[in-house]
Short mmCIF file of C-alpha atoms in Angstrom, two decimals:
data_model
loop_
_atom_site.label_atom_id
_atom_site.label_comp_id
_atom_site.label_asym_id
_atom_site.label_seq_id
_atom_site.Cartn_x
_atom_site.Cartn_y
_atom_site.Cartn_z
CA MET A 1242 -2.43 -36.85 -84.28
CA LYS A 1243 -3.26 -40.53 -84.77
CA LYS A 1244 0.40 -41.24 -85.36
CA ILE A 1245 1.32 -39.51 -82.12
CA LEU A 1246 -1.30 -41.47 -80.17
CA PHE A 1247 -0.09 -44.75 -81.76
CA VAL A 1248 3.53 -44.07 -80.75
CA ILE A 1249 2.45 -43.25 -77.19
CA ALA A 1250 0.36 -46.41 -77.00
CA LEU A 1251 3.18 -48.51 -78.40
CA SER A 1252 5.63 -47.03 -75.89
CA PHE A 1253 3.26 -47.71 -73.03
CA LEU A 1254 2.73 -51.29 -74.22
CA SER A 1255 6.50 -51.88 -74.45
CA PHE A 1256 6.99 -50.45 -70.96
CA SER A 1257 4.22 -52.69 -69.59
CA ILE A 1258 5.78 -55.79 -71.14
CA PHE A 1259 9.24 -54.82 -69.82
CA SER A 1260 7.81 -54.19 -66.35
CA GLN A 1261 6.10 -57.57 -66.32
CA GLU A 1262 9.30 -59.31 -67.46
CA SER A 1263 11.29 -57.51 -64.77
CA ALA A 1264 8.72 -58.35 -62.17
CA GLY A 1265 8.77 -61.94 -63.38
CA GLU A 1266 12.55 -62.06 -62.97
CA ASP A 1267 12.30 -60.60 -59.47
CA PHE A 1268 9.55 -63.02 -58.63
CA ASP A 1269 11.60 -65.97 -59.85
CA GLU A 1270 14.58 -64.97 -57.68
CA THR A 1271 12.33 -64.49 -54.68
CA SER A 1272 10.66 -67.79 -55.39
CA GLU A 1273 14.04 -69.49 -55.56
CA GLU A 1274 15.09 -67.96 -52.23
CA THR A 1275 11.75 -68.88 -50.70
CA SER A 1276 12.05 -72.38 -52.08
CA THR A 1277 15.56 -72.75 -50.70
CA THR A 1278 14.51 -71.47 -47.30
CA ALA A 1279 11.48 -73.69 -47.33
CA SER A 1280 13.58 -76.71 -48.25
CA VAL A 1281 15.76 -76.10 -45.20
CA GLU A 1282 12.80 -75.55 -42.93
CA THR A 1283 10.79 -78.49 -44.24
CA VAL A 1284 13.42 -81.23 -44.01
CA SER A 1285 11.48 -84.18 -42.71
CA ALA A 1286 12.84 -86.50 -40.09
CA SER A 1287 13.95 -89.93 -41.26
CA LYS A 1288 11.63 -92.81 -40.55
CA ALA A 1289 12.42 -96.12 -38.92
CA GLY A 1290 11.67 -99.23 -40.93
CA ILE A 1291 13.11 -102.22 -42.76
CA ALA A 1292 16.29 -101.36 -44.66
CA GLU A 1293 16.79 -102.48 -48.23
CA VAL A 1294 19.70 -104.94 -48.35
CA PRO A 1295 22.44 -103.94 -50.84
CA PRO A 1296 23.58 -106.50 -53.42
CA ALA A 1297 26.44 -108.85 -52.48
CA LYS A 1298 29.93 -107.88 -53.61
CA ARG A 1299 33.49 -109.20 -53.42
CA PRO A 1300 36.27 -107.30 -51.55
CA LYS A 1301 37.66 -104.21 -53.25
CA GLU A 1302 41.05 -104.23 -54.96
CA ILE A 1303 43.95 -104.64 -52.53
CA ASP A 1304 45.91 -101.50 -51.63
CA LYS A 1305 49.33 -102.31 -53.12
CA GLU A 1306 51.21 -99.86 -50.95
CA LYS A 1307 49.72 -101.29 -47.76
CA ALA A 1308 50.37 -104.82 -48.99
CA GLU A 1309 54.03 -104.03 -49.63
CA LYS A 1310 54.45 -102.50 -46.19
CA ALA A 1311 52.81 -105.53 -44.60
CA ALA A 1312 55.10 -107.87 -46.53
CA GLU A 1313 58.14 -106.01 -45.20
CA LYS A 1314 57.11 -106.99 -41.68
CA ASP A 1315 57.23 -110.73 -42.50
CA GLU A 1316 60.07 -112.46 -40.72
CA SER A 1317 60.50 -115.08 -43.44
CA GLU A 1318 59.51 -115.73 -47.05
CA LYS A 1319 57.09 -118.45 -45.90
CA ASP A 1320 55.05 -116.18 -43.64
CA GLU A 1321 52.56 -115.15 -46.33
CA GLU A 1322 51.93 -118.73 -47.49
CA ASP A 1323 51.60 -119.93 -43.88
CA ARG A 1324 49.02 -117.26 -43.17
CA ARG A 1325 46.97 -118.14 -46.24
CA ASN A 1326 46.94 -121.78 -45.18
CA THR A 1327 45.86 -120.82 -41.65
CA ILE A 1328 42.91 -118.86 -43.05
CA LYS A 1329 41.90 -121.71 -45.36
CA TYR A 1330 42.46 -124.70 -43.11
CA GLY A 1331 42.92 -123.44 -39.54
CA ILE A 1332 40.65 -124.02 -36.56
CA PRO A 1333 38.69 -121.02 -35.20
CA SER A 1334 41.21 -120.17 -32.46
CA GLU A 1335 44.10 -120.15 -34.98
CA ILE A 1336 42.18 -117.99 -37.44
CA SER A 1337 41.09 -115.66 -34.64
CA GLU A 1338 44.66 -115.16 -33.45
CA LEU A 1339 45.82 -114.48 -37.00
CA LEU A 1340 43.03 -111.98 -37.62
CA ASP A 1341 44.12 -110.03 -34.55
CA LYS A 1342 47.61 -109.76 -36.06
CA LEU A 1343 46.33 -108.76 -39.47
CA ILE A 1344 44.15 -106.05 -37.95
CA SER A 1345 46.99 -104.63 -35.82
CA GLU A 1346 49.38 -104.70 -38.81
CA ASP A 1347 46.77 -103.27 -41.23
CA ASP A 1348 47.58 -106.14 -43.61
CA PRO A 1349 45.22 -106.26 -46.66
CA ARG A 1350 46.82 -109.19 -48.52
CA PHE A 1351 44.27 -111.83 -47.56
CA THR A 1352 40.92 -110.15 -48.21
CA GLU A 1353 39.66 -112.73 -50.71
CA GLU A 1354 40.41 -115.73 -48.48
CA ILE A 1355 38.98 -114.01 -45.39
CA TYR A 1356 35.80 -113.04 -47.26
CA ASP A 1357 35.31 -116.67 -48.34
CA VAL A 1358 35.74 -117.89 -44.74
CA PHE A 1359 33.10 -115.38 -43.60
CA GLN A 1360 30.56 -116.76 -46.07
CA VAL A 1361 30.75 -120.28 -44.64
CA SER A 1362 31.68 -119.78 -40.99
CA LYS A 1363 29.10 -120.34 -38.26
CA ASN A 1364 31.51 -119.27 -35.52
CA SER A 1365 30.46 -115.95 -33.93
CA VAL A 1366 34.01 -115.07 -32.87
CA ILE A 1367 35.26 -115.49 -36.44
CA LYS A 1368 32.38 -113.37 -37.75
CA GLU A 1369 33.16 -110.63 -35.24
CA LYS A 1370 36.90 -110.63 -36.05
CA ILE A 1371 36.31 -110.58 -39.81
CA LEU A 1372 33.89 -107.67 -39.43
CA LYS A 1373 36.62 -105.85 -37.49
CA TYR A 1374 39.15 -106.72 -40.20
CA PHE A 1375 37.04 -105.22 -42.99
CA THR A 1376 36.16 -102.29 -40.73
CA LYS A 1377 39.88 -101.49 -40.45
CA LEU A 1378 40.22 -101.70 -44.25
CA GLU A 1379 36.94 -99.76 -44.78
CA ASP A 1380 35.93 -102.37 -47.35
CA PRO A 1381 32.16 -102.46 -48.11
CA CYS A 1382 32.16 -106.13 -49.18
CA LEU A 1383 30.05 -107.20 -46.17
CA GLU A 1384 27.36 -104.51 -46.46
CA ASP A 1385 24.70 -107.03 -47.50
CA PHE A 1386 25.33 -109.15 -44.40
CA ALA A 1387 25.51 -106.09 -42.12
CA VAL A 1388 22.26 -104.47 -43.28
CA ASP A 1389 20.42 -107.80 -43.23
CA LEU A 1390 21.62 -108.42 -39.67
CA LEU A 1391 20.55 -104.99 -38.42
CA ASN A 1392 17.07 -105.61 -39.82
CA ASP A 1393 16.80 -108.50 -37.36
CA PRO A 1394 19.71 -108.74 -34.89
CA TYR A 1395 17.90 -110.38 -32.00
CA ASP A 1396 19.19 -113.94 -32.46
CA GLU A 1397 22.81 -112.91 -33.07
CA LYS A 1398 25.54 -112.65 -30.44
CA ASN A 1399 25.80 -109.12 -29.04
CA ASP A 1400 29.53 -108.83 -29.90
CA VAL A 1401 28.74 -109.53 -33.55
CA VAL A 1402 25.98 -106.89 -33.54
CA LYS A 1403 28.34 -104.33 -31.98
CA ALA A 1404 30.98 -105.13 -34.60
CA THR A 1405 28.32 -104.72 -37.30
CA PHE A 1406 27.38 -101.24 -36.09
CA LYS A 1407 31.05 -100.21 -36.22
CA TYR A 1408 31.45 -101.74 -39.66
CA ILE A 1409 28.40 -99.86 -41.01
CA SER A 1410 29.82 -96.65 -39.50
CA ALA A 1411 33.25 -97.17 -41.08
CA VAL A 1412 32.01 -97.90 -44.61
CA LYS A 1413 29.18 -95.30 -44.41
CA THR A 1414 26.34 -97.63 -45.43
CA LYS A 1415 23.43 -95.21 -45.69
CA GLU A 1416 21.09 -98.00 -46.77
CA ALA A 1417 21.16 -99.17 -43.15
CA ILE A 1418 19.57 -95.97 -41.78
CA PRO A 1419 15.95 -97.22 -41.46
CA ALA A 1420 17.11 -100.34 -39.62
CA VAL A 1421 19.36 -98.34 -37.29
CA LEU A 1422 16.51 -95.95 -36.42
CA THR A 1423 14.30 -98.95 -35.69
CA LEU A 1424 16.88 -100.20 -33.19
CA ILE A 1425 17.04 -96.77 -31.53
CA GLU A 1426 13.31 -97.07 -30.91
CA SER A 1427 13.53 -100.73 -29.95
CA GLU A 1428 12.52 -101.86 -26.49
CA ASN A 1429 15.85 -103.69 -26.37
CA GLU A 1430 17.95 -100.84 -24.94
CA SER A 1431 21.22 -102.75 -25.39
CA TYR A 1432 21.33 -101.49 -28.99
CA PHE A 1433 20.58 -97.84 -28.22
CA ASN A 1434 24.08 -96.38 -27.75
CA ASP A 1435 25.61 -98.27 -30.67
CA ALA A 1436 22.71 -97.28 -32.92
CA ILE A 1437 22.98 -93.61 -31.90
CA ASP A 1438 26.74 -93.61 -32.53
CA CYS A 1439 26.16 -95.24 -35.91
CA ILE A 1440 23.61 -92.61 -36.97
CA GLY A 1441 26.14 -89.95 -36.00
CA GLU A 1442 28.52 -91.42 -38.59
CA ILE A 1443 26.18 -92.24 -41.49
CA GLY A 1444 23.32 -89.77 -41.01
CA GLY A 1445 22.58 -86.42 -42.65
CA PRO A 1446 20.12 -83.52 -42.16
CA ALA A 1447 17.04 -85.77 -42.03
CA GLU A 1448 18.63 -87.88 -39.30
CA ALA A 1449 19.66 -84.75 -37.39
CA VAL A 1450 16.02 -83.64 -37.41
CA TYR A 1451 15.06 -87.10 -36.17
CA LEU A 1452 17.45 -86.75 -33.21
CA VAL A 1453 16.13 -83.27 -32.40
CA GLU A 1454 12.60 -84.61 -32.20
CA TYR A 1455 13.72 -87.69 -30.27
CA LEU A 1456 15.48 -85.49 -27.71
CA ASP A 1457 12.07 -84.15 -26.62
CA ARG A 1458 10.84 -87.54 -25.46
CA ASP A 1459 10.01 -87.83 -21.77
CA ASP A 1460 10.93 -91.49 -21.41
CA LEU A 1461 14.68 -91.10 -22.10
CA SER A 1462 17.19 -91.92 -19.39
CA ASP A 1463 20.01 -89.51 -18.58
CA ALA A 1464 22.47 -91.90 -20.26
CA GLN A 1465 20.38 -91.94 -23.44
CA ARG A 1466 20.15 -88.15 -23.49
CA GLN A 1467 23.93 -87.97 -23.09
CA SER A 1468 24.40 -90.20 -26.14
CA LEU A 1469 21.93 -88.14 -28.15
CA MET A 1470 23.69 -84.91 -27.29
CA ARG A 1471 27.13 -86.15 -28.21
CA THR A 1472 25.78 -87.40 -31.53
CA CYS A 1473 24.00 -84.11 -32.26
CA GLY A 1474 27.35 -82.42 -31.77
CA LYS A 1475 29.21 -84.83 -34.05
CA MET A 1476 26.60 -84.31 -36.75
CA HIS A 1477 26.91 -80.53 -36.42
CA ALA A 1478 23.15 -80.56 -35.89
CA VAL A 1479 22.86 -76.82 -35.27
CA GLU A 1480 19.07 -77.20 -35.08
CA THR A 1481 19.66 -78.43 -31.52
CA TRP A 1482 21.93 -75.53 -30.45
CA ASP A 1483 19.32 -73.46 -28.58
CA LYS A 1484 18.01 -76.51 -26.78
CA LEU A 1485 21.48 -77.66 -25.73
CA VAL A 1486 22.40 -74.19 -24.48
CA SER A 1487 19.31 -74.16 -22.28
CA ILE A 1488 20.29 -77.58 -20.91
CA LEU A 1489 23.86 -76.48 -20.25
CA GLU A 1490 22.68 -73.41 -18.37
CA ASP A 1491 20.17 -75.36 -16.26
CA GLU A 1492 21.90 -75.94 -12.91
CA ASP A 1493 19.18 -78.38 -11.86
CA GLU A 1494 19.99 -80.63 -14.82
CA ASN A 1495 21.97 -83.86 -14.41
CA THR A 1496 25.71 -83.08 -14.32
CA TYR A 1497 26.66 -85.57 -17.00
CA VAL A 1498 23.91 -84.36 -19.30
CA ARG A 1499 25.26 -80.81 -18.94
CA MET A 1500 28.81 -82.06 -19.57
CA TYR A 1501 27.90 -83.68 -22.87
CA ALA A 1502 25.81 -80.68 -23.82
CA ALA A 1503 28.94 -78.50 -23.42
CA GLU A 1504 30.95 -80.81 -25.63
CA ALA A 1505 28.18 -81.01 -28.26
CA ILE A 1506 27.80 -77.22 -28.36
CA GLY A 1507 31.50 -76.91 -29.12
CA LEU A 1508 31.35 -79.59 -31.82
CA MET A 1509 28.81 -77.49 -33.71
CA GLU A 1510 31.53 -74.83 -34.16
CA LYS A 1511 29.17 -71.86 -33.88
CA LYS A 1512 31.20 -68.89 -32.64
CA GLU A 1513 28.25 -67.85 -30.49
CA SER A 1514 29.12 -70.89 -28.38
CA VAL A 1515 32.32 -69.39 -26.96
CA PRO A 1516 30.70 -66.88 -24.55
CA VAL A 1517 28.19 -69.56 -23.50
CA LEU A 1518 31.01 -71.99 -22.71
CA SER A 1519 32.99 -69.22 -21.04
CA ASP A 1520 30.14 -68.64 -18.60
CA ALA A 1521 29.89 -72.38 -17.91
CA PHE A 1522 33.62 -72.50 -17.09
CA ASN A 1523 32.82 -70.55 -13.91
CA SER A 1524 31.13 -73.66 -12.53
CA SER A 1525 32.43 -75.17 -9.29
CA ASP A 1526 32.03 -78.63 -10.84
CA PRO A 1527 35.41 -79.77 -12.28
CA ASN A 1528 33.75 -82.33 -14.54
CA LEU A 1529 31.74 -79.60 -16.23
CA ARG A 1530 34.85 -77.40 -16.56
CA GLN A 1531 36.66 -80.32 -18.19
CA TYR A 1532 33.93 -80.70 -20.80
CA VAL A 1533 33.80 -76.97 -21.39
CA ILE A 1534 37.48 -77.26 -22.39
CA LYS A 1535 36.51 -80.08 -24.78
CA GLY A 1536 33.94 -77.75 -26.32
CA LEU A 1537 36.39 -74.85 -26.59
CA SER A 1538 38.93 -77.02 -28.40
CA HIS A 1539 36.97 -76.44 -31.62
CA PHE A 1540 37.73 -72.69 -31.66
CA PRO A 1541 41.50 -72.43 -32.27
CA ASP A 1542 41.21 -68.94 -33.77
CA VAL A 1543 39.12 -67.35 -31.01
CA ILE A 1544 41.15 -65.38 -28.45
CA GLU A 1545 38.66 -65.90 -25.63
CA ALA A 1546 38.81 -69.67 -26.17
CA LYS A 1547 42.64 -69.66 -26.09
CA GLU A 1548 42.67 -67.64 -22.87
CA LEU A 1549 40.34 -70.11 -21.18
CA ILE A 1550 42.56 -73.03 -22.26
CA LEU A 1551 45.54 -71.32 -20.60
CA GLN A 1552 43.45 -70.83 -17.47
CA GLY A 1553 42.57 -74.50 -17.60
CA ILE A 1554 46.23 -75.55 -17.54
CA ARG A 1555 46.40 -73.84 -14.13
CA ASP A 1556 43.13 -75.28 -12.83
CA GLU A 1557 43.08 -76.73 -9.32
CA HIS A 1558 41.56 -80.01 -10.48
CA TRP A 1559 43.83 -82.47 -12.32
CA ARG A 1560 41.20 -83.54 -14.85
CA VAL A 1561 40.73 -79.97 -16.03
CA ARG A 1562 44.51 -79.49 -16.25
CA GLN A 1563 44.91 -82.70 -18.21
CA GLU A 1564 42.18 -81.79 -20.69
CA SER A 1565 43.61 -78.30 -21.12
CA VAL A 1566 47.14 -79.57 -21.71
CA ARG A 1567 45.85 -82.03 -24.32
CA THR A 1568 43.77 -79.33 -25.96
CA ALA A 1569 46.74 -76.96 -26.16
CA LYS A 1570 48.54 -79.66 -28.15
CA GLU A 1571 45.59 -80.27 -30.48
CA MET A 1572 45.10 -76.54 -31.09
CA GLY A 1573 48.82 -75.89 -31.71
CA LEU A 1574 48.72 -73.30 -28.93
CA GLU A 1575 52.35 -72.15 -28.74
CA GLU A 1576 51.44 -69.56 -26.10
CA ALA A 1577 50.99 -72.51 -23.74
CA VAL A 1578 54.65 -73.62 -23.85
CA PRO A 1579 55.80 -71.83 -20.62
CA PHE A 1580 52.75 -73.23 -18.80
CA LEU A 1581 53.50 -76.72 -20.13
CA ILE A 1582 57.15 -76.59 -19.06
CA TYR A 1583 56.06 -75.56 -15.57
CA ARG A 1584 53.56 -78.45 -15.41
CA ALA A 1585 56.17 -80.92 -16.70
CA LYS A 1586 58.52 -79.83 -13.94
CA ASN A 1587 56.14 -79.37 -11.05
CA ASP A 1588 52.77 -81.09 -11.45
CA SER A 1589 51.85 -83.48 -8.66
CA GLU A 1590 50.19 -85.88 -11.12
CA LYS A 1591 52.39 -88.13 -13.27
CA VAL A 1592 49.74 -88.34 -15.99
CA ILE A 1593 49.80 -84.56 -16.43
CA LYS A 1594 53.60 -84.38 -16.44
CA GLU A 1595 53.61 -86.93 -19.26
CA GLU A 1596 50.81 -85.15 -21.14
CA ALA A 1597 52.78 -81.89 -20.88
CA ILE A 1598 55.91 -83.60 -22.25
CA SER A 1599 53.90 -85.02 -25.15
CA SER A 1600 52.40 -81.60 -25.89
CA LEU A 1601 55.79 -79.88 -25.85
CA ALA A 1602 57.16 -82.38 -28.39
CA LYS A 1603 54.14 -81.91 -30.66
CA LEU A 1604 54.25 -78.10 -30.52
CA ASN A 1605 57.91 -78.22 -31.63
CA THR A 1606 59.00 -74.79 -30.40
CA GLU A 1607 62.60 -73.81 -29.74
CA GLU A 1608 61.87 -73.26 -26.04
CA GLY A 1609 60.02 -76.55 -25.61
CA ASN A 1610 62.55 -78.65 -27.55
CA LYS A 1611 65.43 -77.16 -25.58
CA TYR A 1612 63.75 -78.13 -22.31
CA LEU A 1613 63.10 -81.73 -23.42
CA ILE A 1614 66.67 -82.30 -24.62
CA GLU A 1615 68.03 -80.82 -21.39
CA GLN A 1616 65.97 -83.39 -19.48
CA LEU A 1617 67.52 -86.24 -21.48
CA ASN A 1618 71.00 -85.01 -20.56
CA GLU A 1619 70.23 -84.18 -16.93
CA LYS A 1620 71.57 -86.89 -14.58
CA LYS A 1621 69.11 -86.02 -11.81
CA ILE A 1622 66.09 -86.73 -14.00
CA GLY A 1623 64.64 -90.22 -13.50
CA ASP A 1624 64.70 -92.82 -16.24
CA GLY A 1625 60.88 -92.98 -16.19
CA THR A 1626 60.70 -89.38 -17.39
CA LYS A 1627 63.42 -90.03 -19.95
CA LYS A 1628 61.45 -92.97 -21.37
CA LYS A 1629 58.50 -90.68 -22.04
CA ILE A 1630 60.69 -88.00 -23.62
CA VAL A 1631 62.34 -90.56 -25.92
CA GLU A 1632 58.93 -91.90 -26.96
CA VAL A 1633 57.43 -88.52 -27.89
CA LEU A 1634 60.54 -87.09 -29.55
CA LEU A 1635 60.91 -90.14 -31.80
CA LYS A 1636 57.19 -90.07 -32.59
CA GLU A 1637 57.30 -86.42 -33.66
CA GLY A 1638 60.70 -86.79 -35.38
CA ASN A 1639 61.71 -83.15 -35.08
CA VAL A 1640 64.69 -83.08 -32.71
CA GLY A 1641 66.63 -85.22 -30.26
CA GLU A 1642 67.90 -88.10 -32.43
CA LYS A 1643 71.56 -87.54 -31.52
CA GLU A 1644 70.81 -87.28 -27.79
CA ILE A 1645 68.57 -90.36 -27.81
CA LEU A 1646 71.20 -92.50 -29.54
CA GLU A 1647 73.84 -91.30 -27.06
CA LEU A 1648 71.53 -92.21 -24.18
CA ALA A 1649 70.87 -95.64 -25.70
CA GLU A 1650 74.59 -96.28 -26.04
CA ALA A 1651 75.18 -95.22 -22.43
CA CYS A 1652 72.70 -97.73 -21.03
CA VAL A 1653 73.19 -100.65 -23.45
CA THR A 1654 75.96 -102.06 -21.25
CA ASP A 1655 74.65 -100.72 -17.93
CA ASP A 1656 72.53 -103.45 -16.35
CA LYS A 1657 71.30 -101.03 -13.69
CA ARG A 1658 69.40 -99.23 -16.46
CA LYS A 1659 67.90 -102.21 -18.25
CA ASP A 1660 64.38 -100.79 -18.18
CA LEU A 1661 65.51 -97.64 -19.98
CA ARG A 1662 67.56 -99.71 -22.43
CA TYR A 1663 64.54 -101.85 -23.25
CA ALA A 1664 62.24 -98.86 -23.58
CA ILE A 1665 64.59 -97.05 -25.98
CA GLY A 1666 65.16 -100.21 -28.03
CA LYS A 1667 61.42 -100.79 -28.34
CA GLU A 1668 60.90 -97.23 -29.60
CA LEU A 1669 63.84 -97.30 -32.03
CA ALA A 1670 62.53 -100.54 -33.56
CA LYS A 1671 59.35 -98.73 -34.67
CA TYR A 1672 61.13 -96.46 -37.14
CA GLU A 1673 63.12 -96.92 -40.32
CA ASN A 1674 66.28 -94.83 -40.02
CA PRO A 1675 69.82 -95.54 -41.35
CA SER A 1676 71.27 -93.66 -38.36
CA TYR A 1677 70.22 -96.54 -36.10
CA GLU A 1678 72.65 -99.06 -37.60
CA SER A 1679 75.38 -98.55 -35.00
CA ILE A 1680 73.05 -98.87 -32.00
CA CYS A 1681 71.38 -101.92 -33.58
CA LEU A 1682 74.80 -103.65 -33.63
CA LYS A 1683 75.42 -102.72 -30.00
CA TYR A 1684 72.10 -104.28 -28.97
CA LEU A 1685 72.98 -107.44 -30.89
CA GLU A 1686 76.39 -107.59 -29.16
CA SER A 1687 74.76 -107.68 -25.72
CA LYS A 1688 74.83 -110.77 -23.48
CA ASP A 1689 71.20 -110.12 -22.46
CA THR A 1690 68.60 -112.06 -24.48
CA THR A 1691 65.95 -109.31 -24.33
CA THR A 1692 68.44 -106.72 -25.55
CA ILE A 1693 69.44 -108.99 -28.46
CA SER A 1694 65.76 -109.47 -29.34
CA LEU A 1695 65.31 -105.70 -29.50
CA GLY A 1696 68.32 -105.54 -31.82
CA LEU A 1697 66.57 -108.11 -34.03
CA ASP A 1698 63.47 -105.90 -33.99
CA MET A 1699 65.58 -102.98 -35.24
CA TYR A 1700 67.00 -105.19 -37.99
CA LYS A 1701 63.50 -106.33 -38.98
CA THR A 1702 62.51 -102.70 -39.57
CA ASN A 1703 65.73 -101.55 -41.24
CA LYS A 1704 67.51 -104.61 -42.71
CA PHE A 1705 71.02 -103.33 -41.95
CA PRO A 1706 73.62 -105.47 -43.87
CA SER A 1707 76.13 -105.25 -41.02
CA ALA A 1708 73.48 -106.47 -38.58
CA ALA A 1709 72.77 -109.50 -40.79
CA VAL A 1710 76.46 -110.47 -40.56
CA LYS A 1711 76.34 -110.22 -36.76
CA MET A 1712 73.11 -112.25 -36.67
CA ARG A 1713 74.72 -115.08 -38.65
CA SER A 1714 77.56 -115.07 -36.16
CA LEU A 1715 75.07 -115.32 -33.28
CA TYR A 1716 73.25 -118.13 -35.04
CA ALA A 1717 76.48 -120.12 -35.31
CA GLU A 1718 77.29 -119.79 -31.60
CA LYS A 1719 76.17 -122.73 -29.47
CA LYS A 1720 75.45 -120.60 -26.40
CA THR A 1721 72.98 -118.34 -28.21
CA ASN A 1722 69.45 -118.56 -26.81
CA ALA A 1723 67.20 -120.99 -28.76
CA SER A 1724 64.42 -118.45 -29.33
CA VAL A 1725 66.95 -115.94 -30.67
CA LYS A 1726 68.35 -118.60 -33.02
CA SER A 1727 64.87 -119.42 -34.24
CA ARG A 1728 64.12 -115.79 -35.04
CA ILE A 1729 67.42 -115.35 -36.86
CA GLN A 1730 66.79 -118.50 -38.90
CA LYS A 1731 63.42 -117.13 -40.04
CA MET A 1732 64.67 -113.60 -40.69
CA LEU A 1733 67.69 -114.64 -42.76
CA ASN A 1734 65.95 -117.66 -44.29
CA ILE A 1735 68.69 -120.01 -43.08
CA LYS A 1736 68.02 -123.56 -44.29
CA ASP A 1737 68.30 -126.59 -42.05
CA GLU A 1738 71.25 -127.81 -44.12
CA GLU A 1739 73.24 -124.71 -43.17
CA GLU A 1740 72.52 -125.42 -39.53
CA LYS A 1741 74.00 -128.89 -39.90
#
């Protein structure tokens, strides 16, 4: 009997221990879920303050591929050396002009020299341009300067401060967050929009919570609320969704505030936003309808959103049509092609005709491509329309090369169509393509100086051997324009002795 009781007791004890272990496991899982939920709910808003300045650093290693591409654009072997000397020894206006070129050409070859100039320059224009240069390269070498400046920007030129905000945004300097929040709260409202935009780029959940709380302030202007809303959208700050929906639906609210609320709601990419935006599209205000389309552009897989975009292409107001045409292109909405062809043919606004042409080229459908090529061949179509078609077809690079080259050849000797000739030459010079060799020669054979210069631009991009022969011939002719001769001399590295 004792044995039986012992076995029963032992079994009960084992069951109790097992039950407690199981309960402990369940409790742990629940605790983890609770902890996770709590961590989401208890994210604290960031605080304004003095930002800690990062340590100084030199520029990052030069991108070799970019450097090689930049070198290919040099007209002579001396260009790189000349540019280095300008950076080292030039006056501010010379350096400024060069920096503009380097930024536009995305040329990273001179980062070390430019960084050194920044460290010693007292010229605000040079500082601004160098900040823009390193912004383009997304190089964090100036983070220490940028954060230090944002801690106390009040004695610096406003253009330099603006450039600093953009630089911080490009290189994602999170150390700057306390300083940026301080400038949002500053009495100096000139920093507000730039600071808000910057937080939208470098901020995270804590900064989103900060913006949500800041949105409730009573002392904000409509313009400030607009900036806040757009930034909440960019940050996908879904915590603000309910509030922004209520603002969008409030017909007594400022129109522009409602517009930016519509855009921000779309940027959050919550599918519940589509019916809300659909209702707002019924507004009689075309500006609001335009921004509803902006919001809907973030739902390419939602049928209701696509249908509203198609409706927008047929809207009575040109701004809504333009936004809808652009959105159809961005969404890859092939169903829009017949609507776009109709708008390209019939719209009363030139800007929408051109936007429709651009969208058709991007969508690259058989129907759309056929229409565009027909327009190139149609004699009744004006050269202005043909310019636009040439531009977008070459940009997309899908179809139309043969027709464009035929059109270029037809107008290269027709002085009544100089504008079209120039426009085509300018576009062809942007692209490296062996098929352009023949038309490059024809441009170089022209008697018109501008046409010859465009032929030189094509050579600069493609380095056709046959074009180099023709250029030497032009250089040797006495009647050749002096500026053309000078360019040829640089491009072919012709020495002064050869000239003699």
